[in-house]
PDB file of C-alpha atoms and ligand atoms in Angstrom:
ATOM      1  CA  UNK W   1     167.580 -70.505   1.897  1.00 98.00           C
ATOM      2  CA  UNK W   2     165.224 -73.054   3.126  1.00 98.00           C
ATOM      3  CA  UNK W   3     164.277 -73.516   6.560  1.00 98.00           C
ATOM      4  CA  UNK W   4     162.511 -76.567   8.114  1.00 98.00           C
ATOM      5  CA  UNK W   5     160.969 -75.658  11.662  1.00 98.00           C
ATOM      6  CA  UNK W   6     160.497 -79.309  13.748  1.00 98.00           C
ATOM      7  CA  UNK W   7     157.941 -78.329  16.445  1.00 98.00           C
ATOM      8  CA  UNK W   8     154.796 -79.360  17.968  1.00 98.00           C
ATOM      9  CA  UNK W   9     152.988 -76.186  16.860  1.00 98.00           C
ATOM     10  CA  UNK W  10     153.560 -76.308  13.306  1.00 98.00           C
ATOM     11  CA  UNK W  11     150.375 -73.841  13.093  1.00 98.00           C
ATOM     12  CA  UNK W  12     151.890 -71.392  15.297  1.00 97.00           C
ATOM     13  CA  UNK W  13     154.962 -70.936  13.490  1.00 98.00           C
ATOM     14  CA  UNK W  14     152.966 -70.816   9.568  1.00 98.00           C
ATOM     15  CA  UNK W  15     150.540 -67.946  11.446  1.00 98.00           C
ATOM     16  CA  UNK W  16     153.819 -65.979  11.949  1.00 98.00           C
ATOM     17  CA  UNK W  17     155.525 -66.305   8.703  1.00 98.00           C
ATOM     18  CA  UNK W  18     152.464 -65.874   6.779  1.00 98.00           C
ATOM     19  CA  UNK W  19     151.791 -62.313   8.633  1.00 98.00           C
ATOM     20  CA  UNK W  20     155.367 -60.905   8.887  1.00 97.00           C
ATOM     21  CA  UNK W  21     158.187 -59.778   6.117  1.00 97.00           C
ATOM     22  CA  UNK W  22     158.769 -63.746   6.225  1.00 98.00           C
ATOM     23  CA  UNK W  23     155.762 -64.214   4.331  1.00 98.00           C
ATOM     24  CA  UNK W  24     156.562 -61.817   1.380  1.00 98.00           C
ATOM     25  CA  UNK W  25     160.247 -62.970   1.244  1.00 98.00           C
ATOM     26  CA  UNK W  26     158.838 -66.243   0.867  1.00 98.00           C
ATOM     27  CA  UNK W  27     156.312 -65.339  -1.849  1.00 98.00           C
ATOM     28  CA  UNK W  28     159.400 -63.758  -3.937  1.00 98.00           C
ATOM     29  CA  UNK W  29     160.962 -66.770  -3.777  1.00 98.00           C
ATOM     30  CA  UNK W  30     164.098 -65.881  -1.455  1.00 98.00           C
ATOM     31  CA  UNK W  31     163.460 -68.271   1.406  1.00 98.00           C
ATOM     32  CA  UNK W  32     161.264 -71.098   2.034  1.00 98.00           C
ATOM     33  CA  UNK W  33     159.743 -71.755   5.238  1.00 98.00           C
ATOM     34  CA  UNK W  34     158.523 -75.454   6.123  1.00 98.00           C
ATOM     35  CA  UNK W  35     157.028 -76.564   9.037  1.00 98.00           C
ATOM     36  CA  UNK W  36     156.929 -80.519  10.332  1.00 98.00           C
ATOM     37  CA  UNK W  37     154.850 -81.868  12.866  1.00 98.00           C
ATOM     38  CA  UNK W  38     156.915 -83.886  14.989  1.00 98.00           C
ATOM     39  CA  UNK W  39     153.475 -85.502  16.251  1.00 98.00           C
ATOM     40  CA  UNK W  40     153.162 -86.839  12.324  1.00 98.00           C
ATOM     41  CA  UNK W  41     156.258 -89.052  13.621  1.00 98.00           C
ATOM     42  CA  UNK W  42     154.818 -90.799  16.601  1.00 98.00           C
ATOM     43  CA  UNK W  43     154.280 -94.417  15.903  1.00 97.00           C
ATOM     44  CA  UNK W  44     151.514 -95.312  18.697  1.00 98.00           C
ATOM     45  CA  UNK W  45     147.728 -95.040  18.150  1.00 98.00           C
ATOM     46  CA  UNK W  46     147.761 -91.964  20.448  1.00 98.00           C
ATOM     47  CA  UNK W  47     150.583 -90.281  18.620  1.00 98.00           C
ATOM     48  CA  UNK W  48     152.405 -89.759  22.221  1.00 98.00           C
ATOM     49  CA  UNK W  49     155.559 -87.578  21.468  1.00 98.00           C
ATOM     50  CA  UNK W  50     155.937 -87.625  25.269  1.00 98.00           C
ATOM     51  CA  UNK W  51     156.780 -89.862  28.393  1.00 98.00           C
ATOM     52  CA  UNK W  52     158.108 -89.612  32.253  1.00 98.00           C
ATOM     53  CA  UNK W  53     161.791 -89.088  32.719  1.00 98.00           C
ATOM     54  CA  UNK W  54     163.755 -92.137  33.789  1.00 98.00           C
ATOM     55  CA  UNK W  55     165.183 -91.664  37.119  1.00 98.00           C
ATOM     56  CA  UNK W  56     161.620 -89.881  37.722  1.00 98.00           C
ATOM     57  CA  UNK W  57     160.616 -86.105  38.913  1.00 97.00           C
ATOM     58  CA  UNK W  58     158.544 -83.811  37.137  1.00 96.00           C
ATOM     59  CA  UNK W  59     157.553 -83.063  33.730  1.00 96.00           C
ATOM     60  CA  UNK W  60     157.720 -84.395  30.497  1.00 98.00           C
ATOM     61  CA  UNK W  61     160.411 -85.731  27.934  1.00 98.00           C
ATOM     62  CA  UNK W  62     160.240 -85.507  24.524  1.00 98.00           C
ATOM     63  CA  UNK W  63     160.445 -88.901  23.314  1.00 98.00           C
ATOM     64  CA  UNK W  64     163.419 -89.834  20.994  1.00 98.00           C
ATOM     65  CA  UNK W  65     162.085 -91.847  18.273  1.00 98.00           C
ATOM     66  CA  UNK W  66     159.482 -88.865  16.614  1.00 98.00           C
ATOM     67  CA  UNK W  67     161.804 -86.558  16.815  1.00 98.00           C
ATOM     68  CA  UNK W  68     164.800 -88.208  14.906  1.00 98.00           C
ATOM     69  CA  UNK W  69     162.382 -89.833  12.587  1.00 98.00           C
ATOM     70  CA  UNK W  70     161.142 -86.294  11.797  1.00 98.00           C
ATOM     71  CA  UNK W  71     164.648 -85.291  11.500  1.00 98.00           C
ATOM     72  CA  UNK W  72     165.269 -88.052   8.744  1.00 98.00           C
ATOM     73  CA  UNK W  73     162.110 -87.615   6.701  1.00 98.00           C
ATOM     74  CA  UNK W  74     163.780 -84.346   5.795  1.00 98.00           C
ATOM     75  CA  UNK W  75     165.996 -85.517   2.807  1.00 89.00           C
ATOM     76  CA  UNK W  76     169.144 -83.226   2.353  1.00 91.00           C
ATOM     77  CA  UNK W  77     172.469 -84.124   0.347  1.00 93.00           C
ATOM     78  CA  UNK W  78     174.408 -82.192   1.796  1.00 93.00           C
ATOM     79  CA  UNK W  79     173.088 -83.412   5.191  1.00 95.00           C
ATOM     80  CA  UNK W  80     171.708 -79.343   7.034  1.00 98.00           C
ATOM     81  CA  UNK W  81     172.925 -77.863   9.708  1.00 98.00           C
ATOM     82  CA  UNK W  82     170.544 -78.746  12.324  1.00 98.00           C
ATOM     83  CA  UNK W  83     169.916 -76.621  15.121  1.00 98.00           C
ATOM     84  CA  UNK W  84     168.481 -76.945  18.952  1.00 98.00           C
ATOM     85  CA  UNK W  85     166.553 -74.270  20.625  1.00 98.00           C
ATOM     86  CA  UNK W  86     167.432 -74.705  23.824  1.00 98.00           C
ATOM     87  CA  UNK W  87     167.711 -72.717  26.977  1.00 97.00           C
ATOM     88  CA  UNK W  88     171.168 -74.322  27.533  1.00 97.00           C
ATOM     89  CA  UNK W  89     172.533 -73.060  23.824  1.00 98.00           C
ATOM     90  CA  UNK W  90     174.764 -70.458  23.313  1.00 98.00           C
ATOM     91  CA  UNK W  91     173.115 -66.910  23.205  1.00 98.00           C
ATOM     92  CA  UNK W  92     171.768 -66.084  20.036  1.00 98.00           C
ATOM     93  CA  UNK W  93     173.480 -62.782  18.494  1.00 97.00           C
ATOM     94  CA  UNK W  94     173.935 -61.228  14.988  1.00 96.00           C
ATOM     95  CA  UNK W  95     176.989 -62.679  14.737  1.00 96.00           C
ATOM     96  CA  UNK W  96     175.313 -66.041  14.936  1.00 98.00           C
ATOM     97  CA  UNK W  97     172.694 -64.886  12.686  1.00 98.00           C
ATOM     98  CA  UNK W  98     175.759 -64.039  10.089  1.00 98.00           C
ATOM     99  CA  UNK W  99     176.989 -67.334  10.006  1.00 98.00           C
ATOM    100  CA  UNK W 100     173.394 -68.880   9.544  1.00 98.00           C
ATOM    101  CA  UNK W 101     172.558 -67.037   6.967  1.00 98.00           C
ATOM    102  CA  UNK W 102     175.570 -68.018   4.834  1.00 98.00           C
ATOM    103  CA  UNK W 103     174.015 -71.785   5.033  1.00 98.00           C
ATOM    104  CA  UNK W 104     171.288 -72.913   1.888  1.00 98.00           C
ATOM    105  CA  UNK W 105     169.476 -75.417   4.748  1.00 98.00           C
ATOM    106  CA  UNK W 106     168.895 -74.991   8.064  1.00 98.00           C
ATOM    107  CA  UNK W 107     166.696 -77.455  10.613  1.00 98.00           C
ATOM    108  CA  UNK W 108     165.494 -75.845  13.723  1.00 98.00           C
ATOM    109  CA  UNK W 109     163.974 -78.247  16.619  1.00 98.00           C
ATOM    110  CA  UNK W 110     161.309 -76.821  18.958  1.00 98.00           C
ATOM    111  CA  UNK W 111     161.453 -78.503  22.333  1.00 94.00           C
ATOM    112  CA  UNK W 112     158.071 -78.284  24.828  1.00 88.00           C
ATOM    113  CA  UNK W 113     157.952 -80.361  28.013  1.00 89.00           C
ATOM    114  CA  UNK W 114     160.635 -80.392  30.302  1.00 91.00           C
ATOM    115  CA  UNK W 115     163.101 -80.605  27.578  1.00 93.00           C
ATOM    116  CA  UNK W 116     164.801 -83.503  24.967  1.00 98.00           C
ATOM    117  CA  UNK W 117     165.592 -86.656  25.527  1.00 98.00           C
ATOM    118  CA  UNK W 118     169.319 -86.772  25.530  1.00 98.00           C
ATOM    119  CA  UNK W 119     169.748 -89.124  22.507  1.00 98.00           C
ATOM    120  CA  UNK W 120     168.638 -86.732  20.147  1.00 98.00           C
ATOM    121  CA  UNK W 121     171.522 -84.468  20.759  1.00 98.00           C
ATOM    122  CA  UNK W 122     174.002 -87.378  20.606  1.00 98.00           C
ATOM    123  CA  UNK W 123     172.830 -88.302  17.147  1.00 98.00           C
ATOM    124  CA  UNK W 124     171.871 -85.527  15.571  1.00 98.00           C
ATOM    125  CA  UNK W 125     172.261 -81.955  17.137  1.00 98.00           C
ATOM    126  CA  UNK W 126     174.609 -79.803  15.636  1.00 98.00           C
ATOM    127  CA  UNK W 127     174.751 -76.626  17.856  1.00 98.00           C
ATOM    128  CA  UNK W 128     172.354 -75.180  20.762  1.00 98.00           C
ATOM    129  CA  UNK W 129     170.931 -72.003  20.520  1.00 98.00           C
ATOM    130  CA  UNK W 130     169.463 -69.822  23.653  1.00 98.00           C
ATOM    131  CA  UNK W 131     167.740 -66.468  23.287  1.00 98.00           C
ATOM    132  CA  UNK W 132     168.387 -65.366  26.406  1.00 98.00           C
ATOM    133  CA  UNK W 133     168.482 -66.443  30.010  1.00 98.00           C
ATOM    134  CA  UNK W 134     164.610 -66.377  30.512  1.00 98.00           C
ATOM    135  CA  UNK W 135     162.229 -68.837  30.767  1.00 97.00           C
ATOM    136  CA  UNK W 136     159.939 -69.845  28.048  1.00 98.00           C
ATOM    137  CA  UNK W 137     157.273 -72.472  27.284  1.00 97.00           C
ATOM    138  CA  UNK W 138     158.827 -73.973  24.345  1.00 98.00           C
ATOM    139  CA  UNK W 139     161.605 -72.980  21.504  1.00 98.00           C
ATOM    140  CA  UNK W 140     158.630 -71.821  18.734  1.00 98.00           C
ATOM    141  CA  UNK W 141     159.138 -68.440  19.652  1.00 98.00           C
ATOM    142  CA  UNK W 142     162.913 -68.223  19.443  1.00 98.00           C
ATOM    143  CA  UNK W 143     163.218 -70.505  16.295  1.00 98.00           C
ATOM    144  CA  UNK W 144     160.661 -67.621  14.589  1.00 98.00           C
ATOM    145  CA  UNK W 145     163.290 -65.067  16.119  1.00 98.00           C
ATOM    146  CA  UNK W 146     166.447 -67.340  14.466  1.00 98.00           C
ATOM    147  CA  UNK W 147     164.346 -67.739  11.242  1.00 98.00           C
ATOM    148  CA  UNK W 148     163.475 -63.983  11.148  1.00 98.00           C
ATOM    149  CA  UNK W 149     167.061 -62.690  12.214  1.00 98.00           C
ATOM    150  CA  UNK W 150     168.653 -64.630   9.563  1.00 98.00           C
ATOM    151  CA  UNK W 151     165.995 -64.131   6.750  1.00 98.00           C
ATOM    152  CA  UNK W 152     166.426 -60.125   6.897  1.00 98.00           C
ATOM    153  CA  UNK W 153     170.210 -60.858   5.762  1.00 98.00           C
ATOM    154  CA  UNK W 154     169.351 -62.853   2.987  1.00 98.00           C
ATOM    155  CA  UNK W 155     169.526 -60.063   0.157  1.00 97.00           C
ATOM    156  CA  UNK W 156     166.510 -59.108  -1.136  1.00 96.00           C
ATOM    157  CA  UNK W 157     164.493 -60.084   1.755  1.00 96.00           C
ATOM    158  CA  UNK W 158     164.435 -56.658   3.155  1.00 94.00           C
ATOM    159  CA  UNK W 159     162.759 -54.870   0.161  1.00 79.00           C
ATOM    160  CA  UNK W 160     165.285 -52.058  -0.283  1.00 64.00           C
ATOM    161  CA  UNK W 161     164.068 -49.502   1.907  1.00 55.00           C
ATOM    162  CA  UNK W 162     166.908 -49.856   4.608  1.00 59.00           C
ATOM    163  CA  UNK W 163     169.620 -52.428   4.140  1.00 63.00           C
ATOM    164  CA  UNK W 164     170.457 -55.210   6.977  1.00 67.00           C
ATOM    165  CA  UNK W 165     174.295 -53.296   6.974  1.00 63.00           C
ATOM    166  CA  UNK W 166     172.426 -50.300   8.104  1.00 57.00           C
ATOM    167  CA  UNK W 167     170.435 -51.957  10.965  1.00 64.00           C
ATOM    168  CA  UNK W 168     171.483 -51.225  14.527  1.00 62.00           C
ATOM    169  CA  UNK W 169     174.273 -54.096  15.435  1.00 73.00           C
ATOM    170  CA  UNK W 170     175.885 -54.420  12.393  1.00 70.00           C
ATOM    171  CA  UNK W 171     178.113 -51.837  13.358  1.00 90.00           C
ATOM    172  CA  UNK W 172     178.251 -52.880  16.986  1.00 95.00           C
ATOM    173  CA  UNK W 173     176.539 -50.009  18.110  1.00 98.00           C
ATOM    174  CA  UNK W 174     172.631 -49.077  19.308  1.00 98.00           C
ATOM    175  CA  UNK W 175     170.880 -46.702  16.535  1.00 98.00           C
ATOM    176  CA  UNK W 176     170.304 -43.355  17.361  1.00 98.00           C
ATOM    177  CA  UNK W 177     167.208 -41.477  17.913  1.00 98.00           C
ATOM    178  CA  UNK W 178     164.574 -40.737  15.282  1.00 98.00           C
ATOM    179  CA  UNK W 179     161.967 -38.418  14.855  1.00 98.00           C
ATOM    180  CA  UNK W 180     159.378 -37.835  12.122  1.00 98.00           C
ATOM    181  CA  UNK W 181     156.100 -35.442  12.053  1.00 98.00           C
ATOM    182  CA  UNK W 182     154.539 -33.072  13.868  1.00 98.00           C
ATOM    183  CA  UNK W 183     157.736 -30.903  14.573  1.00 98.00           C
ATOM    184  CA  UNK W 184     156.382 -30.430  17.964  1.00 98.00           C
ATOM    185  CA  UNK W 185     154.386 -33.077  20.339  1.00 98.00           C
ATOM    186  CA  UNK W 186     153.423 -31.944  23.679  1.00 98.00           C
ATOM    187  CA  UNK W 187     156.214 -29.365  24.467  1.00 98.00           C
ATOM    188  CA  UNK W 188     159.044 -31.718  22.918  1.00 98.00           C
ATOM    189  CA  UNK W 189     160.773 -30.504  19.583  1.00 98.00           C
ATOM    190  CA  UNK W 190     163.071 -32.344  16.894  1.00 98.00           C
ATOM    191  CA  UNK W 191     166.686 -31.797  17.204  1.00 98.00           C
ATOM    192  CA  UNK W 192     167.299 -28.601  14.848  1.00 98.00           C
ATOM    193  CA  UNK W 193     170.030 -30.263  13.444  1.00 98.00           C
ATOM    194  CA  UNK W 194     167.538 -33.037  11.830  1.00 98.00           C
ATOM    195  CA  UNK W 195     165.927 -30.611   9.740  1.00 98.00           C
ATOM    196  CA  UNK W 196     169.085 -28.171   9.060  1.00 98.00           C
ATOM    197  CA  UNK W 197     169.611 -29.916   5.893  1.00 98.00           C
ATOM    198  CA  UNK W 198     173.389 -30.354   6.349  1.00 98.00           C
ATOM    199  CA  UNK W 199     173.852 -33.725   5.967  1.00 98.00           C
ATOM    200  CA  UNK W 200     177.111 -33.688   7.004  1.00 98.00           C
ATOM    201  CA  UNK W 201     175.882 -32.356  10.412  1.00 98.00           C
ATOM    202  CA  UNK W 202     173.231 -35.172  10.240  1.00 98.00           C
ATOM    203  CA  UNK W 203     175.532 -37.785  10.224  1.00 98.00           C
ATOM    204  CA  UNK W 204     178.098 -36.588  12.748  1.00 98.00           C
ATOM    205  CA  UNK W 205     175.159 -36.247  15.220  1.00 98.00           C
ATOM    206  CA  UNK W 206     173.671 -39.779  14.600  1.00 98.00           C
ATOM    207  CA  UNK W 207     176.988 -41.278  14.997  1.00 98.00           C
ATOM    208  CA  UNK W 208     177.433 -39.195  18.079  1.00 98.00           C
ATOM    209  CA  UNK W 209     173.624 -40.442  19.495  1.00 98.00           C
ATOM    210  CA  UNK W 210     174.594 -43.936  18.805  1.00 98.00           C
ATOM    211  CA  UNK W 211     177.571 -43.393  20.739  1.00 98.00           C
ATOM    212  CA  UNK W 212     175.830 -42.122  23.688  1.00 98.00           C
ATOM    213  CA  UNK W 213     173.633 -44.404  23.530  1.00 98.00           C
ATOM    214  CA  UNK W 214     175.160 -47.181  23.502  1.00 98.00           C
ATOM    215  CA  UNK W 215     178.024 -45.323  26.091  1.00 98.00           C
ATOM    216  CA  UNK W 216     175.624 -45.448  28.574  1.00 98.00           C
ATOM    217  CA  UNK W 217     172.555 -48.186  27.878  1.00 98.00           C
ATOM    218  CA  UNK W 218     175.073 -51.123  26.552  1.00 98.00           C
ATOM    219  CA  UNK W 219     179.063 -49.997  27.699  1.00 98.00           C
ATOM    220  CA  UNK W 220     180.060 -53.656  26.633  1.00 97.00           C
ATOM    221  CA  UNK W 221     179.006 -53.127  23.220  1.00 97.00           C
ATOM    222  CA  UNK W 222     181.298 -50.308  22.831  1.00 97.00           C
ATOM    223  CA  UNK W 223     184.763 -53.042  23.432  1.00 96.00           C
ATOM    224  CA  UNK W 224     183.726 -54.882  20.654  1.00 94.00           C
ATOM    225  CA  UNK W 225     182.244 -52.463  18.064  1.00 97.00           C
ATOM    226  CA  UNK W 226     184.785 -50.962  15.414  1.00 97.00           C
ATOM    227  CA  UNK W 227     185.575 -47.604  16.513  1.00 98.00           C
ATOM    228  CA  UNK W 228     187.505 -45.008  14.638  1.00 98.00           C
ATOM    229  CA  UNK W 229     189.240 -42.076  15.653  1.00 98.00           C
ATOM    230  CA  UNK W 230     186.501 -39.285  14.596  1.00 98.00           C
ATOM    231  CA  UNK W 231     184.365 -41.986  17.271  1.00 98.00           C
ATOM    232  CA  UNK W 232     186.745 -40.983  20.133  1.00 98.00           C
ATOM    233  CA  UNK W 233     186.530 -37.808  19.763  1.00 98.00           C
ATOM    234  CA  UNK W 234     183.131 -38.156  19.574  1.00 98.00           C
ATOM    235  CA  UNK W 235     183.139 -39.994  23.342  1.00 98.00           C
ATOM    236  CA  UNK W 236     185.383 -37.817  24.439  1.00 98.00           C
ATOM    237  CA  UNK W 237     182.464 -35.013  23.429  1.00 98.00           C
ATOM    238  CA  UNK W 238     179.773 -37.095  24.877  1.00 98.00           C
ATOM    239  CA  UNK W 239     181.710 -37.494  28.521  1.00 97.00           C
ATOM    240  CA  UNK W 240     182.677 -34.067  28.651  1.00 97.00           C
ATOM    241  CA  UNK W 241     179.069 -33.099  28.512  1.00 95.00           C
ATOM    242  CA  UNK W 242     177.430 -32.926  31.907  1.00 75.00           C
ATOM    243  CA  UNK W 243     173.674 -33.687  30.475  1.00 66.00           C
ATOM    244  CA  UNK W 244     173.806 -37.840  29.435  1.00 54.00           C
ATOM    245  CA  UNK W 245     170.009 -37.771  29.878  1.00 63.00           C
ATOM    246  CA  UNK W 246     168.761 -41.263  28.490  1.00 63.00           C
ATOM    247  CA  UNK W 247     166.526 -43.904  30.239  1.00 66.00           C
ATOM    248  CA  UNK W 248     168.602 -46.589  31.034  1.00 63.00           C
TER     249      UNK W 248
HETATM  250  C1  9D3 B   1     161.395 -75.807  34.555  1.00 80.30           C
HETATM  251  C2  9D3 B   1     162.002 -76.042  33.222  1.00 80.30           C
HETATM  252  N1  9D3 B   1     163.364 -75.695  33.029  1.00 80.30           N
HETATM  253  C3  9D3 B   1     164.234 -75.250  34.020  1.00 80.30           C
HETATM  254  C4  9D3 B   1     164.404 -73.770  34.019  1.00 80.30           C
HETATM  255  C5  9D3 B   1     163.919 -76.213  31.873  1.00 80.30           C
HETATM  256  C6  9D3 B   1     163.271 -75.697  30.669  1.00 80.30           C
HETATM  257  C7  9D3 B   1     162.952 -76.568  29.654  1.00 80.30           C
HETATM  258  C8  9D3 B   1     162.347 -76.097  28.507  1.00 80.30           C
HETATM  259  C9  9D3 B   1     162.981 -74.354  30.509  1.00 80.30           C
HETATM  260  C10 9D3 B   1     162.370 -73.899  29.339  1.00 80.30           C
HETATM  261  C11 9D3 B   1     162.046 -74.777  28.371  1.00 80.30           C
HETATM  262  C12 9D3 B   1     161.417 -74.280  27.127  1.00 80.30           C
HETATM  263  N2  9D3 B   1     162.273 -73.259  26.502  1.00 80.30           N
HETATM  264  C13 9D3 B   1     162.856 -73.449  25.347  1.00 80.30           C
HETATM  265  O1  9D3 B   1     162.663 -74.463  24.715  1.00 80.30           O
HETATM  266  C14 9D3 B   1     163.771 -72.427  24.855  1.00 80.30           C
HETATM  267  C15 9D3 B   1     164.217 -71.193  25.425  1.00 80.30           C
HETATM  268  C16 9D3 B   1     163.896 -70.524  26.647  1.00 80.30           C
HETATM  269  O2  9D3 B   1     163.089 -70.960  27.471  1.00 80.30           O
HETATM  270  N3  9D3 B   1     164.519 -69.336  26.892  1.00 80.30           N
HETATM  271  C17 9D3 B   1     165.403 -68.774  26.043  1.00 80.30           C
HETATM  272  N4  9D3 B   1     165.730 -69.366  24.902  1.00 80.30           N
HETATM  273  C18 9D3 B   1     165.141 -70.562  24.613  1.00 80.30           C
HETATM  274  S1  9D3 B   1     165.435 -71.453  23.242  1.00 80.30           S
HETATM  275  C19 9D3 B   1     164.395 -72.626  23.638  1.00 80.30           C
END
């Protein structure tokens, strides 16, 4: 899959791919991570990508005619999907990042200042993306988070040591706890069941942890996520027990 990052920071986003599980996946070949400078794309001898809103106020507005030139210096037959980030898009979630990563070409514009100007969207913006309602400084960070989100689907990309099916989400639910060495830190144990060996037992109590978890740190999740009947009994369990104790 090849992604094309439009942003004013091109050296931002290439620090981030080159240091993370992007950079690898990239190296092998699976993905392909370019940046463009929309300031390449400015056409005045200062290279201004920027100017005063009409109407006035404050801020900045990215300027129209960089932008959509950098949008059509990227050649594509068929013509990519080409995404906003924007803090007016649609919250970003897995299921989002499912559909993405069943595309071979995404574009992802960065917006700094203020925002857009308008005209870009009209001509060329296929869907918004948010990722979340907070405020940032620009859409580099959550085009990394898109890029990186949708890259760990991409098969191969996660180098076999847990699978993307396996991930927290997938099912709809939050993982459950994990513990590795010493057996005991500061007065607090592992769970005996952990190292019982019965890996039947193992399973029924992460399923169970996830449950509670996500019971009592995300109870919208649990309306969605595919539950079966062993689950219920499993809540049923978890409420009848008087000690729930997790930070929400
Ligand atoms: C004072 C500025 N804004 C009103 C709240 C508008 C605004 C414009 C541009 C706010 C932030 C930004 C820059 N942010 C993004 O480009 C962005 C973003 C975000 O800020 N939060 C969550 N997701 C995203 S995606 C892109």
């Amino acid at each position: 899959m090849i992604f094309d990052i439009l942003t004013l920071l091109p050296e931002v986003c290439a620090a981030y791919v080159k240091a993370s599980i992007l950079g690898r996946a990239q190296k092998a070949g699976l993905i392909e991570v370019r940046m463009t400078n929309i300031r390449d794309f400015a056409f005045d001898r200062h290279r201004t990508v920027d100017d005063a809103p009409y109407g006035g106020g404050n801020g900045m507005v990215m300027k129209v005619e960089p932008l959509v030139a950098a949008l059509e210096s990227l050649a594509g037959n068929p013509r990519p999907r080409i995404v906003l980030m924007a803090p007016q898009g649609r919250p970003f979630d897995q299921e989002m990042a499912a559909e993405l990563a069943g595309l071979e070409r995404l574009v992802i514009i960065c917006g700094r200042y203020e925002g857009i100007d308008e005209r870009v969207r009209k001509l060329a913006v296929d869907q918004e993306i948010s990722l979340g309602d907070f405020v940032l400084s620009g859409g580099e960070l959550p085009a990394l988070a898109v890029v990186d989100a949708v890259s760990r689907l991409i098969p191969g990309v996660l180098g076999g040591e847990c699978s993307a099916s396996a991930d927290s989400f997938s099912d709809g639910l939050l993982e459950h706890p994990h513990y590795t060495r010493p057996p005991e830190f500061r007065g607090l144990g592992v769970p005996e069941v952990l190292t019982s060996g019965n890996h039947g037992a193992i399973e029924r109590w992460r399923r169970k942890e996830s449950l509670r978890r996500t019971l009592i740190k995300r109870p919208e999740l649990l309306e969605k996520a595919p539950l079966g009947p062993e689950d219920h009994k499993l809540l049923a369990e978890i409420r009848g027990e008087t000690d729930g104790a997790e930070p929400g």
